[in-house]
Coordinates of C-alpha atoms and ligand atoms in Angstrom, one line a residue:
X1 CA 114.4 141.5 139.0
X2 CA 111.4 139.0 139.6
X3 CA 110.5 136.8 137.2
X4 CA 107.9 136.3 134.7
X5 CA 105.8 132.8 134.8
X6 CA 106.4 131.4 131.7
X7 CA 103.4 130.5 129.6
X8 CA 102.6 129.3 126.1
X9 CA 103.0 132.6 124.8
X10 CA 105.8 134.1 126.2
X11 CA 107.3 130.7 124.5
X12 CA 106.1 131.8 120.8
X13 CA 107.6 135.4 121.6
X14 CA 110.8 133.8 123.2
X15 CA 111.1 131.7 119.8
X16 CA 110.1 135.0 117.5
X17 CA 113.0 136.5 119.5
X18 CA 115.3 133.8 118.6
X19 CA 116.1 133.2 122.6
X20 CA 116.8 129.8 123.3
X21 CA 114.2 127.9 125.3
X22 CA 115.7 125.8 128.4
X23 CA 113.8 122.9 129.3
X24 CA 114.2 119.7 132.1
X25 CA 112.8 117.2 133.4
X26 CA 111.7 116.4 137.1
X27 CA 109.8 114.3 139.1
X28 CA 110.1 115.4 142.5
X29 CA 109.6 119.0 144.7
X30 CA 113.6 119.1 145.9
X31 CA 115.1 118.7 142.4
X32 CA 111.7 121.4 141.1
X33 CA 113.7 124.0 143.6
X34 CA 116.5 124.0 142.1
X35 CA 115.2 123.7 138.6
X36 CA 113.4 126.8 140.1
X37 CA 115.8 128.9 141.2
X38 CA 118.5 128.0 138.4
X39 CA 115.9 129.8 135.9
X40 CA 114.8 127.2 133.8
X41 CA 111.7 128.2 131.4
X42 CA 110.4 124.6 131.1
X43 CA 110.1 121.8 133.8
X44 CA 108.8 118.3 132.2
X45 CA 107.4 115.5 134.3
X46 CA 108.5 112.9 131.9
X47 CA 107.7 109.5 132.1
X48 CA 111.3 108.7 131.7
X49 CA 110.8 108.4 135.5
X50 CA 110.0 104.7 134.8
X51 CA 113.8 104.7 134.3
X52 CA 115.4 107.1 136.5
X53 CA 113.3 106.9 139.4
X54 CA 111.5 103.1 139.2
X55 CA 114.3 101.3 137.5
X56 CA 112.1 99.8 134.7
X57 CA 114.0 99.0 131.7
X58 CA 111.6 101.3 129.7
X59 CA 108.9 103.7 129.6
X60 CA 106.0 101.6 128.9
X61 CA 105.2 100.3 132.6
X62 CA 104.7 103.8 133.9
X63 CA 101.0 104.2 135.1
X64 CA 99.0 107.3 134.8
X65 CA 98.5 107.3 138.5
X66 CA 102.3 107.5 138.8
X67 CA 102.5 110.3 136.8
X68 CA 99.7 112.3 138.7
X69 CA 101.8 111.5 142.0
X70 CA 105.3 112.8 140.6
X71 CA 103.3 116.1 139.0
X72 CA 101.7 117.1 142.1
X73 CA 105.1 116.5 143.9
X74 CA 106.7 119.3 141.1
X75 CA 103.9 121.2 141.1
X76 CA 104.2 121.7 144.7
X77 CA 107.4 123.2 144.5
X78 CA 106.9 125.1 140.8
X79 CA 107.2 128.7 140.7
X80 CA 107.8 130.5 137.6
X81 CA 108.1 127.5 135.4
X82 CA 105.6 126.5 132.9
X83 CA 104.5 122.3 133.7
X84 CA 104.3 120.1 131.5
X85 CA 103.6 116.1 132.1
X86 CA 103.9 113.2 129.8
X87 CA 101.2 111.1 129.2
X88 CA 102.0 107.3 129.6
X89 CA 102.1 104.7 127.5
X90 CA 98.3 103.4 126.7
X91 CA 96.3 106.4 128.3
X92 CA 95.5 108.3 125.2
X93 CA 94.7 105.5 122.8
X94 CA 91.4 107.2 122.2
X95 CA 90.6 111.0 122.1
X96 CA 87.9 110.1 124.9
X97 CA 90.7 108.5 126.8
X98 CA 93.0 110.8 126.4
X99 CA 90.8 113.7 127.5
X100 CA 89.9 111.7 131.0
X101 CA 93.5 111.4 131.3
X102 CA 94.8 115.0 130.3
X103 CA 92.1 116.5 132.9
X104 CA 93.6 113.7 135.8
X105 CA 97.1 115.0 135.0
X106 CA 95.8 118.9 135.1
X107 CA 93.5 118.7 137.9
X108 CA 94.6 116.4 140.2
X109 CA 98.5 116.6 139.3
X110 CA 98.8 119.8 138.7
X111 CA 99.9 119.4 134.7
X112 CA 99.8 123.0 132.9
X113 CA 100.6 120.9 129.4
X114 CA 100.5 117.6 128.6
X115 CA 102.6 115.7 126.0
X116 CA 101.9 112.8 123.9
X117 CA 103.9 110.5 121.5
X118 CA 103.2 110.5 117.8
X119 CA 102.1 111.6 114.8
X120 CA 99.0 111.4 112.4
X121 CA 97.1 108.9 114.3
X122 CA 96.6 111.7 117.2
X123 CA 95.3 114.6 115.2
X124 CA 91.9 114.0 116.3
X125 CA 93.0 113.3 119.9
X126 CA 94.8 116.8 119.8
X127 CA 91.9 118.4 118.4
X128 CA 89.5 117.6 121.2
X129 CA 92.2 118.3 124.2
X130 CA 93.1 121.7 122.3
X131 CA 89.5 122.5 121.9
X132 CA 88.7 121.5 125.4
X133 CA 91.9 124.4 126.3
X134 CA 94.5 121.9 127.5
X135 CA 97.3 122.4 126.1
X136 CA 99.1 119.7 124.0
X137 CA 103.1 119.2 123.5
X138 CA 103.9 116.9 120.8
X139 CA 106.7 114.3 120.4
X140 CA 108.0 112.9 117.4
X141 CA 111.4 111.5 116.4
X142 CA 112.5 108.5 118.6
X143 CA 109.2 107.4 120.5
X144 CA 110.3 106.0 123.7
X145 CA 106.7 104.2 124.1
X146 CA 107.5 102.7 120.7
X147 CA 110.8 101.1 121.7
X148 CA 109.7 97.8 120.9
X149 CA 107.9 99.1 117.5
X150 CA 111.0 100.9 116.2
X151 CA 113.4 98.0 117.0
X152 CA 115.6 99.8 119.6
X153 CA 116.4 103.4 120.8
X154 CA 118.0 104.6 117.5
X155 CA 118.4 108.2 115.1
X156 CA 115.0 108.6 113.4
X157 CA 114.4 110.5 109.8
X158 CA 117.9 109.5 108.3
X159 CA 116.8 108.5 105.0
X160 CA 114.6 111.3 102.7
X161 CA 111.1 109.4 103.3
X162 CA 111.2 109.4 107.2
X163 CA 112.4 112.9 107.1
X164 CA 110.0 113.9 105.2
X165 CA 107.3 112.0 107.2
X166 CA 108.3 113.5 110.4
X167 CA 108.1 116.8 108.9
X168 CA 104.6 116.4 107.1
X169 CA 103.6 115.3 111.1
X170 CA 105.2 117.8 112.9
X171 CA 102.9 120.6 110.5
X172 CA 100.0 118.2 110.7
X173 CA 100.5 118.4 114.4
X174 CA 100.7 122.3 114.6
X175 CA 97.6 122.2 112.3
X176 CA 95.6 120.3 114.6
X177 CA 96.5 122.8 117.6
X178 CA 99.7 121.2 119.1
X179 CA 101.6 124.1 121.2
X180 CA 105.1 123.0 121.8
X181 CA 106.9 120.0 120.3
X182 CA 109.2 117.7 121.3
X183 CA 112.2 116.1 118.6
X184 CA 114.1 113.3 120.1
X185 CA 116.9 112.0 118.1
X186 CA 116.7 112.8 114.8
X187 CA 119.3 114.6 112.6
X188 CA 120.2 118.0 112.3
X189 CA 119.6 119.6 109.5
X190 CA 116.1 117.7 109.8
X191 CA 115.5 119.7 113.0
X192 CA 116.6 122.8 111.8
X193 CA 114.3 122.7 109.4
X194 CA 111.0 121.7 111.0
X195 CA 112.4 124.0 113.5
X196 CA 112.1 127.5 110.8
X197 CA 109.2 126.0 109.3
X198 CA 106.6 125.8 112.7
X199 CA 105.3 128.8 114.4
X200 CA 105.1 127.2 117.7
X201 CA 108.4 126.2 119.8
X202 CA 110.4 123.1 118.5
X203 CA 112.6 122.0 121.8
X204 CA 115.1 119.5 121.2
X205 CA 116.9 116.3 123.0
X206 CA 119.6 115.0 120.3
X207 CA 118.5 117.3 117.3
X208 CA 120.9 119.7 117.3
X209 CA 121.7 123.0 118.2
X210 CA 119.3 124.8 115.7
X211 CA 116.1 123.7 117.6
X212 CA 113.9 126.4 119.3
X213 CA 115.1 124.8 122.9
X214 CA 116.6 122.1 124.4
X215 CA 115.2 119.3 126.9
X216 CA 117.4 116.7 128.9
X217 CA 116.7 114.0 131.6
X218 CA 117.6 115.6 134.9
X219 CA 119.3 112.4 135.8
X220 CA 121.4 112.5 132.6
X221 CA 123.1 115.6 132.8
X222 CA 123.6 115.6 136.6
X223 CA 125.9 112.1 135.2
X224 CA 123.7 109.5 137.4
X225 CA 123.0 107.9 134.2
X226 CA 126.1 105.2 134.1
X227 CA 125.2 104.7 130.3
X228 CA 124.2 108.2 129.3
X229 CA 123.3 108.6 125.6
X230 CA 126.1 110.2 123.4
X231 CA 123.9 113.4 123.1
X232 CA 123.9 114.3 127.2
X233 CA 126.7 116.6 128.5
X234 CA 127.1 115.9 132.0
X235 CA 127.2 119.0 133.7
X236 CA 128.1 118.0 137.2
X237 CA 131.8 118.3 137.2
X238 CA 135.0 120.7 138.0
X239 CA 133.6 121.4 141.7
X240 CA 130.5 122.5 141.0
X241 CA 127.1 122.1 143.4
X242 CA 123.9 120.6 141.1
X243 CA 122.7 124.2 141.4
X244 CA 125.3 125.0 139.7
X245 CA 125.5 122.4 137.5
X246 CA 121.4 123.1 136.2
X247 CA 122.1 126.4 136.0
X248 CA 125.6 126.0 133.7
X249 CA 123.1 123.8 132.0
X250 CA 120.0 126.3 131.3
X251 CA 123.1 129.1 130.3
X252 CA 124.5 126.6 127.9
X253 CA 121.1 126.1 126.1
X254 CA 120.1 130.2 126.2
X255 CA 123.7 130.7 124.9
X256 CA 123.3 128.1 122.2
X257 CA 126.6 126.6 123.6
X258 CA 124.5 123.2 124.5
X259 CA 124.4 121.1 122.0
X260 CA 127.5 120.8 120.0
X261 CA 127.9 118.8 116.9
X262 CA 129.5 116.5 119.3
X263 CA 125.9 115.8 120.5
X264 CA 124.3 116.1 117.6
X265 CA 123.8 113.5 114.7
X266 CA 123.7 114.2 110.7
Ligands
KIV1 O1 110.2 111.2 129.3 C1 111.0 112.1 129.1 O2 111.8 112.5 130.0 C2 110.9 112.7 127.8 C3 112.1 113.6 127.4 C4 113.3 112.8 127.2 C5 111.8 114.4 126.3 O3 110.0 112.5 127.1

């Protein structure tokens, strides 16, 4: 059966559905292939490649030029996939900015979304790329660009005000025509609920298994990472080719097998 190219809507009717969302990241056209052919819905350019790929200690040296290079190299080799590409660190600090850079990523790299970090202080920003019909992917939780703001990579939304704040942002978000969202690292039952509570997809990395979706870093769950977070599974093991390992991995998410409690925090 040939498949269908995924797009923002077949995400809300996938969520309406309740079938689980698969998402992963990629920065290159081999890897895109296989992401390809293993079915994944979702394929993110993340600028995690500052890690992963460049070997910087975080995201926040990642230019947008970078970016545009490792989207076009996906896009490339993107089929069925919808593609979505992180915006990096500094290049949507105004809505005026932020449209320049959206419209780089989409027409030079190939972006079909774009995702930015944050919550309130975007609204406009998301307003004016919605309204100029690029779609926007939120992320809220743990804000790898904040690192140095939040102290460390730690569990955001533990205590009753935080949670509370994260969920009055991710509606605020919605509101201001955000079409996916991204939770990273916070617990839960905290996911679970701004999960029911938005109409658009809610897609996961360390927020449980009650999320719309779940995204990892490619690197991570083929085990590359030698200090992987304790919400990756690594699902390279028993024999098995990294086909096979991103596939076990997008039928662990669609079966809601992926995450357990084991990779979840409360
Ligand atoms: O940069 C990235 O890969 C990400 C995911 C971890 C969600 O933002």
């Amino acid at each position: 059966m040939s498949r269908k190219n995924i797009t923002i809507r077949s995400l809300v009717e996938m969520k309406s559905a309740g079938e689980k969302i698969s998402v992963l990241t990629s920065y290159d056209a081999s890897f895109t292939q296989l992401i390809e052919s293993a079915g994944v819905d979702v394929i993110l350019v993340g600028d995690s490649l500052g890690m992963v790929i460049q070997g910087q200690e975080s995201t926040l040296p990642v230019t947008l030029d970078e970016m545009i290079y490792h989207t076009r190299n996906v896009a490339r080799a993107r089929n069925h996939a919808l593609l979505v590409s992180d915006m990096p660190f500094m290049s949507y600090r105004s809505p005026e900015l932020a449209l320049e850079s959206a419209g780089r990523l989409m027409k030079e790299g190939g972006a079909q979304m774009v995702k930015l970090e944050g919550g309130a202080i975007h609204l406009q920003t998301i307003r004016q790329l919605s309204g100029q019909g690029i779609p926007v992917c939120g992320h809220l939780g743990l804000l790898p660009q904040s690192v140095h703001k939040l102290g460390g990579y730690r569990v955001q939304g533990r205590g009753e005000r935080d949670a509370e704040q994260i969920l009055d942002d991710a509606v605020a978000l919605e509101e201001a025509g955000i079409d996916l969202l991204v939770l990273e690292c916070v617990p839960d039952q905290l996911a679970a609920r701004i999960s029911r509570k938005l109409t658009i997809p809610v897609i996961g990395i360390g927020a449980g298994v009650d999320c719309d979706g779940q995204v990892l870093v490619l690197y991570d769950m083929l085990g590359i990472n030698p200090h992987p977070p304790s919400f990756v599974e690594n699902f390279l093991h028993s024999g098995r080719t990294i086909e096979e390992a991103i596939k076990a991995y997008s039928t662990a998410v669609k079966q809601a097998d992926f995450p357990t409690k084991e990779h979840s925090f409360s």
